[in-house]
Coordinates of C-alpha atoms in Angstrom, one line a residue:
M26 CA 159.5 293.6 27.6
D27 CA 158.1 296.8 29.2
R28 CA 158.5 300.0 27.3
P29 CA 158.9 303.2 29.1
T30 CA 155.9 305.4 29.0
A31 CA 155.7 309.2 29.2
G32 CA 154.4 310.3 32.5
P33 CA 152.9 313.7 33.3
S34 CA 156.3 315.4 33.3
G35 CA 156.9 314.1 29.8
L36 CA 159.8 311.9 31.0
G37 CA 159.3 308.2 30.5
M38 CA 162.6 307.0 31.8
I39 CA 165.1 308.4 34.2
S40 CA 168.6 307.1 33.6
L41 CA 171.2 307.5 36.3
L42 CA 174.9 306.9 36.1
F43 CA 176.4 305.9 39.4
G44 CA 180.0 306.8 39.5
D45 CA 180.7 304.5 42.5
L46 CA 178.7 301.4 43.3
S47 CA 181.4 300.5 45.8
H48 CA 178.9 298.8 48.1
S49 CA 177.9 296.5 45.3
P50 CA 178.9 292.9 45.8
D51 CA 179.6 292.6 42.1
P52 CA 182.5 294.7 41.0
G53 CA 181.2 294.5 37.4
Q54 CA 178.3 296.7 38.5
R55 CA 180.5 299.7 39.1
M56 CA 179.8 302.5 36.6
S57 CA 176.7 300.7 35.5
Q58 CA 173.6 302.6 34.4
V59 CA 170.5 302.2 36.5
E60 CA 167.3 303.1 34.8
I61 CA 164.1 304.0 36.7
R62 CA 161.2 303.4 34.3
H63 CA 157.5 304.3 34.6
I64 CA 155.9 301.0 33.6
T65 CA 152.3 300.0 32.8
H66 CA 152.6 296.2 33.0
L67 CA 154.1 293.7 35.4
P68 CA 157.6 292.9 34.2
A69 CA 158.1 289.2 33.5
Q70 CA 161.2 289.4 35.8
I71 CA 158.8 290.2 38.8
L72 CA 158.7 286.5 39.6
A73 CA 162.5 286.5 40.4
L74 CA 162.0 289.5 42.8
E75 CA 159.0 287.7 44.3
K76 CA 161.1 284.6 45.0
E77 CA 163.8 286.7 46.6
A78 CA 161.3 288.7 48.7
I79 CA 159.6 285.5 49.9
G80 CA 163.1 284.1 50.9
E81 CA 163.5 287.2 53.1
G82 CA 160.1 286.7 54.7
F83 CA 158.3 289.5 52.7
R84 CA 154.9 288.6 51.0
F85 CA 154.1 292.1 49.6
I86 CA 155.4 291.3 46.1
T87 CA 153.1 288.3 46.1
R88 CA 150.3 290.7 47.1
L89 CA 151.3 293.1 44.4
I90 CA 151.1 290.3 41.7
A91 CA 147.8 289.1 43.0
E92 CA 146.3 292.6 43.2
W93 CA 147.6 293.3 39.7
H94 CA 146.0 290.2 38.2
S95 CA 142.7 290.7 40.0
G96 CA 142.6 294.4 38.9
A97 CA 142.4 295.5 42.6
N98 CA 145.5 297.7 42.2
R99 CA 147.3 298.5 38.9
F100 CA 148.5 302.0 39.9
D101 CA 146.5 303.5 37.1
A102 CA 144.1 305.9 38.8
P103 CA 144.8 309.7 38.2
G104 CA 148.1 310.6 39.9
E105 CA 149.2 307.0 40.5
C106 CA 152.2 305.4 38.9
F107 CA 154.2 302.2 38.9
M108 CA 158.0 302.3 38.5
A109 CA 160.8 299.7 38.1
A110 CA 164.6 299.9 38.5
Y111 CA 166.7 298.1 36.0
L112 CA 170.5 297.5 35.9
N113 CA 171.8 296.1 32.6
Q114 CA 168.2 295.3 31.6
Q115 CA 167.7 293.2 34.8
L116 CA 164.8 294.2 37.1
I117 CA 166.4 295.1 40.5
G118 CA 163.6 297.1 42.1
I119 CA 159.9 297.9 42.0
G120 CA 157.5 300.4 43.6
G121 CA 154.2 302.0 43.2
L122 CA 152.3 305.1 44.2
S123 CA 148.6 305.0 44.7
V124 CA 145.9 307.2 46.2
D125 CA 145.9 306.6 49.9
P126 CA 142.6 304.8 50.7
Y127 CA 142.9 305.5 54.4
V128 CA 142.6 309.3 54.3
K129 CA 140.2 311.7 52.5
T130 CA 142.7 314.4 51.8
N131 CA 145.0 314.8 48.8
T132 CA 147.4 312.1 49.9
A133 CA 149.4 309.4 48.0
R134 CA 150.5 306.1 49.4
L135 CA 153.9 304.6 48.6
R136 CA 153.4 300.8 48.1
R137 CA 155.3 297.6 47.4
V138 CA 158.8 299.2 47.3
Y139 CA 161.3 296.4 47.0
V140 CA 165.0 296.3 45.9
S141 CA 166.9 293.2 45.3
A142 CA 169.4 292.4 48.1
S143 CA 172.3 292.5 45.7
S144 CA 171.5 296.1 44.8
R145 CA 170.9 297.5 48.3
G146 CA 173.4 300.0 49.6
C147 CA 173.9 301.4 46.0
H148 CA 171.2 304.2 46.3
V149 CA 168.8 302.3 44.0
G150 CA 166.0 302.3 46.5
R151 CA 166.5 305.9 47.4
T152 CA 166.5 306.8 43.7
L153 CA 163.3 304.8 43.1
V154 CA 161.6 306.5 46.1
K155 CA 162.8 309.9 44.9
A156 CA 161.3 309.3 41.5
L157 CA 158.0 308.1 43.0
V158 CA 157.9 311.2 45.3
A159 CA 158.6 313.5 42.4
H160 CA 155.7 312.0 40.6
A161 CA 153.5 312.4 43.6
A162 CA 154.4 316.1 43.9
L163 CA 152.6 316.7 40.6
R164 CA 149.2 315.9 42.1
F165 CA 149.3 315.2 45.8
Q166 CA 150.1 317.3 49.0
S167 CA 151.6 314.4 51.0
V168 CA 152.8 310.8 50.8
R169 CA 152.3 308.2 53.4
L170 CA 153.5 304.6 53.8
A171 CA 153.6 301.7 56.2
T172 CA 156.6 299.6 57.0
D173 CA 157.0 297.0 59.7
T174 CA 160.8 296.6 59.8
S175 CA 163.5 298.6 61.5
A176 CA 165.5 298.6 58.2
G177 CA 162.5 300.0 56.4
D178 CA 162.1 302.6 59.1
A179 CA 165.7 303.7 58.8
F180 CA 165.5 303.7 55.0
Y181 CA 162.5 305.9 54.8
L182 CA 163.9 308.3 57.3
K183 CA 167.0 308.7 55.1
C184 CA 164.6 309.3 52.2
G185 CA 163.2 312.3 54.0
F186 CA 160.0 310.8 55.5
M187 CA 159.0 311.5 59.1
R188 CA 157.6 308.9 61.5
I189 CA 154.0 309.2 62.3
D190 CA 151.8 307.4 64.8
H191 CA 148.7 306.2 62.8
D192 CA 147.1 302.8 62.7
D193 CA 147.4 302.7 58.9
A194 CA 150.7 304.4 58.3
T195 CA 154.2 304.6 59.9
H196 CA 155.8 307.4 57.8
A197 CA 154.7 310.5 55.9
M198 CA 156.2 313.3 53.8
C199 CA 154.6 316.7 53.2
L200 CA 155.1 317.7 49.6
S201 CA 154.6 321.4 49.9
S202 CA 158.3 321.8 50.6
I203 CA 159.2 319.6 47.6
E204 CA 160.2 321.5 44.4
R205 CA 157.5 320.6 41.9
P206 CA 158.6 320.0 38.3
T207 CA 157.2 322.5 35.8
E208 CA 155.1 321.2 33.1
V209 CA 156.0 322.2 29.6

């Protein structure tokens, strides 16, 4: 099992209590605690998320696993991070932040963000992205990403990203307007 690790802000785990998960298909999830954890290893439960993602036609969790095992991307360079969302110790979401390889400026790239279909509409994805962006604000000036679905486009716009017209990115966020956490 993954243990939370302390990130640059000194916080290893962000626990969030959702007062109303009324969009949740499972009434037992109401008033449940969702934990966003900074992780350093692939969770064993990633295979269940991969299977679900493949069923929806998404292959990027498969790429995440392959890149992790090959060492091509482990979200471990300076400023990078890898986070997971858990509900009742069950992995329900994943996402990473890496240095954007397509630009030479101080830019991060949001990668491999996926939330289980049963947890969508409950602000899990938005909370995960918010945690990743907060981490990015510690080191980077902007964050970019690429999505190829209209649902992804709408989601990232709700998260505060702006559409951009680049070959290698569809959305960006300038972090200069984000309140940066103070280091202690």
